[in-house]
Coordinates of C-alpha atoms in Angstrom, one line a residue:
M222 CA 95.6 106.5 99.0
A223 CA 95.4 103.2 99.8
I224 CA 94.4 102.2 103.4
A225 CA 93.9 99.1 105.5
S226 CA 92.7 99.3 109.2
R227 CA 90.8 97.9 112.0
K228 CA 87.6 99.4 113.1
L229 CA 88.1 101.6 116.4
N230 CA 85.5 102.1 118.7
R231 CA 85.8 105.7 119.1
H232 CA 84.2 108.6 117.9
L233 CA 85.0 109.9 114.7
A234 CA 86.7 112.9 115.3
L235 CA 89.4 111.3 117.4
H236 CA 90.2 109.0 114.5
L237 CA 92.8 110.7 112.6
N238 CA 95.9 109.0 112.8
P239 CA 97.4 107.1 110.0
T240 CA 96.0 103.8 109.7
T241 CA 97.6 100.3 110.3
P242 CA 97.7 97.3 108.1
A243 CA 94.8 95.1 108.7
I244 CA 95.8 91.5 109.4
H245 CA 94.6 89.1 106.9
H246 CA 94.8 85.4 107.5
R247 CA 96.6 83.6 104.7
F248 CA 94.6 80.2 103.4
S249 CA 96.5 76.8 103.6
P250 CA 99.6 77.2 100.9
Y251 CA 99.6 76.1 97.7
P252 CA 100.9 72.5 96.8
A253 CA 104.3 71.9 96.0
A254 CA 105.8 74.7 94.1
T255 CA 104.4 74.2 90.1
S256 CA 104.9 76.4 86.9
S257 CA 101.5 76.7 86.3
L258 CA 98.4 76.7 88.6
T259 CA 95.6 76.9 86.8
T260 CA 94.7 77.8 82.9
H261 CA 91.6 78.8 81.3
H262 CA 93.7 79.3 78.0
Q263 CA 95.7 76.4 76.7
E264 CA 97.8 78.6 74.7
V265 CA 100.0 79.8 77.5
K266 CA 101.6 76.7 79.4
S267 CA 104.3 78.5 81.4
L268 CA 105.7 81.6 82.4
T269 CA 109.0 80.9 80.3
E270 CA 106.7 81.0 77.1
L271 CA 106.2 84.8 77.9
E272 CA 108.4 87.8 77.2
K273 CA 107.9 91.1 79.4
L274 CA 107.6 94.3 77.2
H275 CA 107.2 96.9 80.0
P276 CA 105.4 97.7 83.0
L277 CA 101.5 99.3 82.9
G278 CA 101.1 99.9 86.6
Q279 CA 100.7 99.0 89.9
G280 CA 97.6 97.0 90.8
S281 CA 96.4 96.0 94.7
G282 CA 99.3 93.7 96.0
G283 CA 101.6 93.8 92.9
A284 CA 102.9 95.3 89.5
V285 CA 101.1 94.8 86.4
F286 CA 103.1 94.4 82.7
K287 CA 102.4 94.0 79.5
V288 CA 103.6 90.8 77.9
R289 CA 103.7 88.8 74.5
H290 CA 103.5 85.4 74.0
K291 CA 106.5 84.1 72.1
P292 CA 105.0 81.2 70.2
T293 CA 101.8 83.2 69.1
R294 CA 102.7 86.8 69.6
A295 CA 99.5 87.7 71.5
I296 CA 99.6 90.2 74.0
Y297 CA 98.4 89.9 77.3
A298 CA 98.5 91.6 80.8
L299 CA 100.6 89.7 83.4
K300 CA 100.3 90.8 87.4
K301 CA 102.6 89.6 89.7
I302 CA 101.8 88.9 93.4
S303 CA 104.8 88.5 95.8
A304 CA 104.6 86.0 98.2
A305 CA 104.9 88.4 101.0
A306 CA 101.8 90.6 100.1
E307 CA 99.4 91.4 102.9
T308 CA 96.5 93.1 101.1
Q309 CA 95.1 89.7 99.9
T310 CA 95.7 85.9 99.8
Q311 CA 97.1 84.9 96.5
E312 CA 94.6 82.0 96.4
E313 CA 91.8 84.0 96.8
E314 CA 92.6 87.0 94.5
V315 CA 93.1 83.9 91.9
S316 CA 89.7 82.3 92.9
I317 CA 87.9 85.6 92.9
H318 CA 89.0 86.6 89.4
R319 CA 88.5 83.4 87.9
I320 CA 84.8 83.4 89.1
A321 CA 84.4 87.1 87.9
S322 CA 85.8 86.7 84.6
S323 CA 82.9 84.8 83.2
S324 CA 81.2 88.3 82.8
P325 CA 82.0 90.2 79.9
H326 CA 82.4 93.3 81.9
V327 CA 85.3 91.9 83.7
V328 CA 89.0 91.8 82.4
K329 CA 89.2 88.2 81.2
F330 CA 91.4 86.0 83.5
Q331 CA 93.8 83.8 81.5
G332 CA 95.3 81.5 83.7
S333 CA 97.8 81.8 87.0
F334 CA 101.2 80.5 87.5
Q335 CA 103.3 80.1 90.5
T336 CA 107.4 80.4 90.8
P337 CA 109.4 77.9 93.4
N338 CA 109.8 81.0 95.8
G339 CA 106.2 81.4 95.8
D340 CA 105.3 84.7 93.8
V341 CA 101.9 84.0 91.9
S342 CA 101.3 85.7 88.6
I343 CA 97.7 86.1 87.0
L344 CA 97.7 86.3 83.0
M345 CA 94.5 88.5 81.8
D346 CA 93.6 90.1 78.7
Y347 CA 95.5 93.5 77.9
M348 CA 93.3 96.3 77.4
E349 CA 94.6 98.3 74.5
S350 CA 93.3 102.0 75.9
G351 CA 94.3 101.8 79.4
S352 CA 92.4 103.0 82.4
L353 CA 89.1 104.9 82.4
S354 CA 90.5 108.0 83.7
D355 CA 93.4 107.7 81.1
H356 CA 90.7 107.4 78.4
A357 CA 88.8 110.0 79.6
K358 CA 92.0 112.5 79.4
A359 CA 92.8 111.1 76.1
T360 CA 89.5 111.4 74.3
Y361 CA 87.3 114.3 76.0
R362 CA 88.2 117.8 76.7
D363 CA 89.0 118.4 80.1
A364 CA 88.3 114.8 80.8
R365 CA 84.5 115.5 81.2
L366 CA 82.3 112.7 79.2
P367 CA 79.1 113.7 77.8
E368 CA 75.9 112.2 79.5
H369 CA 75.3 109.6 76.7
A370 CA 78.9 108.4 77.1
I371 CA 78.6 108.4 81.2
A372 CA 75.4 106.5 80.3
D373 CA 76.9 103.8 78.4
V374 CA 80.0 103.3 80.6
A375 CA 78.0 103.0 83.7
R376 CA 75.5 100.6 82.0
Q377 CA 78.7 98.1 81.4
I378 CA 80.4 98.5 84.7
L379 CA 76.8 97.8 86.7
Q380 CA 76.4 94.9 84.4
G381 CA 79.9 93.5 85.5
F382 CA 79.0 94.4 89.3
S383 CA 75.6 92.8 89.2
H384 CA 77.4 89.5 88.5
L385 CA 80.1 90.3 90.9
H386 CA 77.3 90.9 93.8
A387 CA 75.1 88.0 92.5
N388 CA 78.4 85.9 93.3
N389 CA 78.5 87.5 96.7
I390 CA 81.6 89.0 95.4
V391 CA 82.4 92.7 96.9
H392 CA 85.2 94.6 94.9
R393 CA 86.3 97.0 97.6
D394 CA 88.8 99.2 95.6
V395 CA 86.1 100.9 93.1
K396 CA 88.1 103.8 91.5
P397 CA 88.6 105.1 87.5
A398 CA 91.8 103.7 87.7
N399 CA 90.3 99.7 88.1
F400 CA 88.4 100.1 85.0
L401 CA 89.9 99.4 81.8
V402 CA 89.0 100.4 78.4
N403 CA 89.4 98.9 74.9
A404 CA 88.8 101.8 72.5
N405 CA 89.2 99.5 69.6
N406 CA 86.3 97.4 70.5
N407 CA 83.3 100.2 70.9
N408 CA 84.9 101.4 74.1
E409 CA 84.2 98.5 76.1
V410 CA 85.0 99.0 79.7
K411 CA 86.0 96.3 82.1
I412 CA 86.4 96.0 85.6
A413 CA 89.8 95.3 86.8
D414 CA 92.2 94.5 89.7
F415 CA 90.7 91.8 92.4
G416 CA 93.7 92.2 94.9
V417 CA 91.5 93.3 98.0
S418 CA 88.2 91.9 96.6
K419 CA 86.6 89.4 99.0
R420 CA 84.1 86.5 98.5
L421 CA 81.4 86.5 101.2
P422 CA 79.8 83.2 102.4
T423 CA 76.3 84.8 102.1
R424 CA 74.6 87.9 100.7
L425 CA 74.0 88.9 104.5
A426 CA 77.5 88.0 105.9
R427 CA 79.1 91.1 107.4
C428 CA 82.3 92.5 105.4
D429 CA 84.4 94.0 108.2
S430 CA 87.7 94.3 106.6
Y431 CA 89.0 98.0 105.9
V432 CA 90.8 98.3 102.8
G433 CA 90.6 100.5 99.4
T434 CA 91.2 103.6 98.1
A435 CA 90.1 106.5 100.9
A436 CA 89.1 108.8 98.6
Y437 CA 86.1 106.3 97.4
L438 CA 85.4 104.9 100.6
S439 CA 81.8 105.2 101.7
P440 CA 80.6 107.3 104.7
E441 CA 80.0 103.7 106.9
R442 CA 83.6 102.6 106.3
F443 CA 84.9 105.6 108.2
D444 CA 82.3 105.8 110.6
M445 CA 79.7 102.7 110.8
A446 CA 78.0 103.8 114.3
A447 CA 76.9 107.0 112.4
H448 CA 76.0 105.9 109.1
G449 CA 74.6 102.3 109.6
S450 CA 75.1 99.6 112.0
T451 CA 77.0 97.3 109.6
Y452 CA 79.7 97.8 106.7
D453 CA 77.4 96.3 103.5
G454 CA 80.3 95.7 101.2
F455 CA 77.9 95.9 98.3
A456 CA 76.3 99.1 99.1
A457 CA 79.9 100.3 99.7
D458 CA 80.6 99.5 96.0
V459 CA 77.5 101.3 94.8
W460 CA 78.9 104.4 96.6
S461 CA 82.2 104.4 95.1
L462 CA 80.5 103.9 91.6
G463 CA 78.2 107.1 92.2
L464 CA 81.7 109.0 93.0
V465 CA 83.4 107.2 89.6
F466 CA 80.3 108.3 87.4
L467 CA 80.3 111.9 88.7
E468 CA 84.0 112.3 88.5
L469 CA 83.7 111.4 85.0
Y470 CA 81.0 114.0 84.5
L471 CA 83.3 116.8 86.3
G472 CA 86.6 115.6 84.9
R473 CA 88.0 115.8 88.7
Y474 CA 87.4 114.1 92.0
P475 CA 84.0 115.5 92.9
L476 CA 84.1 115.9 96.9
L477 CA 87.1 118.3 97.3
E478 CA 87.3 121.5 95.6
P479 CA 90.2 122.0 92.9
G480 CA 93.5 122.0 94.2
Q481 CA 92.6 120.9 97.7
K482 CA 95.0 118.5 99.1
P483 CA 93.3 115.0 99.5
D484 CA 94.4 114.1 102.9
W485 CA 92.8 112.1 105.3
P486 CA 90.9 114.4 107.4
A487 CA 89.6 116.5 104.0
L488 CA 88.5 113.4 102.8
M489 CA 86.7 112.1 105.8
C490 CA 84.9 115.5 106.4
A491 CA 84.1 115.7 103.0
I492 CA 82.5 112.1 102.9
C493 CA 81.1 112.0 106.2
F494 CA 80.1 115.7 107.0
G495 CA 79.5 116.9 103.2
E496 CA 76.0 117.6 101.5
M497 CA 75.7 114.6 99.4
P498 CA 74.9 114.5 96.3
P499 CA 77.4 117.3 96.0
K500 CA 76.5 120.2 93.8
I501 CA 76.4 119.3 90.3
P502 CA 76.3 121.8 87.5
E503 CA 73.0 123.0 86.6
E504 CA 73.1 121.8 82.7
A505 CA 73.0 118.5 84.0
S506 CA 69.7 116.6 83.3
E507 CA 67.5 115.9 85.9
E508 CA 67.8 112.0 85.6
F509 CA 71.6 112.0 85.9
R510 CA 71.1 114.3 89.0
E511 CA 68.5 111.6 90.5
F512 CA 70.8 108.7 89.2
I513 CA 73.7 110.0 91.1
G514 CA 71.7 110.9 94.1
C515 CA 70.6 107.2 94.5
C516 CA 74.3 106.2 94.7
L517 CA 75.4 108.8 97.2
E518 CA 73.0 108.2 99.7
K519 CA 74.8 108.3 102.9
D520 CA 72.4 105.7 104.5
P521 CA 73.7 102.4 103.1
C522 CA 70.1 100.9 103.8
K523 CA 68.7 103.5 101.5
R524 CA 71.2 103.6 98.7
W525 CA 70.1 101.8 95.5
T526 CA 71.6 98.3 94.8
V527 CA 73.2 97.6 91.2
Q528 CA 70.4 95.8 90.0
Q529 CA 67.8 98.9 90.9
L530 CA 70.4 101.4 89.3
L531 CA 70.5 99.4 86.1
G532 CA 66.6 99.9 85.8
H533 CA 67.2 104.0 86.6
R534 CA 65.7 105.9 83.8
F535 CA 69.3 107.5 83.4
I536 CA 70.5 104.1 82.3
V537 CA 67.6 102.8 79.9
R538 CA 67.3 105.9 78.2
R539 CA 67.8 105.1 74.5
P540 CA 71.2 106.0 72.9
Q541 CA 69.7 108.1 70.5
E542 CA 67.8 110.2 72.9
E543 CA 70.7 110.7 75.0
E544 CA 73.3 111.7 72.1
E545 CA 70.1 114.3 70.7
E546 CA 69.7 115.9 74.1
E547 CA 73.5 116.1 74.4
E548 CA 73.9 118.0 71.0
E549 CA 70.9 120.1 72.0
R550 CA 72.8 121.1 75.3
T551 CA 76.1 121.9 73.8
R552 CA 74.3 124.2 70.9
G553 CA 72.7 125.8 74.1
D554 CA 76.3 126.6 75.9
S555 CA 77.7 127.9 72.5

């Protein structure tokens, strides 16, 4: 459930009505229409060289398609951002993706193109195995990843977010669908979709636009007064990451009961008033429980940073030790 709202200075319990779109100020328009705005890769010179194969999904602010470069037969993903898109200025999404793309843990930006009507398309690497949630369902029983697999996924994602946050970029729409997997390359996981991301002028700048997916919003984004005097976009990203990692362990969204309707009041109550971290099965390791607790700290000032999480013992454990522990735990369950 994507949302974008202005903050209202009212008590949390009264703010249950559907949200209204936030007003985003557009940057100065592009120069006269051109077929190619920027390219990292000289291989693709214009949109006319691309053959659209089929839709891959809907990203923030635009549809994503699988495309083929006709001269080389190379496969890419192409996101089309309408000139009328309200969620993010076209220029900012292109700029952020280009900067983020210097990390090996971000889907590679290959160029951007503009059509005469003002639509902008972003060309990027195609990730063979789809989203992290799709990969989990296709690969693991009940879509539940073992701890050693979660640690590997988390390590890659946190390294990507370390790069984003070091460049003052907050993602603002962290969820399983926005992590893409390439199973043919050692199950590499990469961050995608910068449609509502923002680059702050300084690390301490306020991030006061309310966008994202409601189920993964942090408590302070629902009620800043009760959960911190300011909305720290970096800490909010960490909260969302904690929910993603726990969802990979449980095979379902962790803050609602199976079958419970994920409407706005239910999500708000679970996130703001629910016990944190939520109940985790007894067989989970102490390291994993502690790691999730560091992410799902309601006070954003006490929540761990991405850099701190990269040093957590759950992440730095040797892969062999993790697999041995997982095998022992599995034998104990049988």
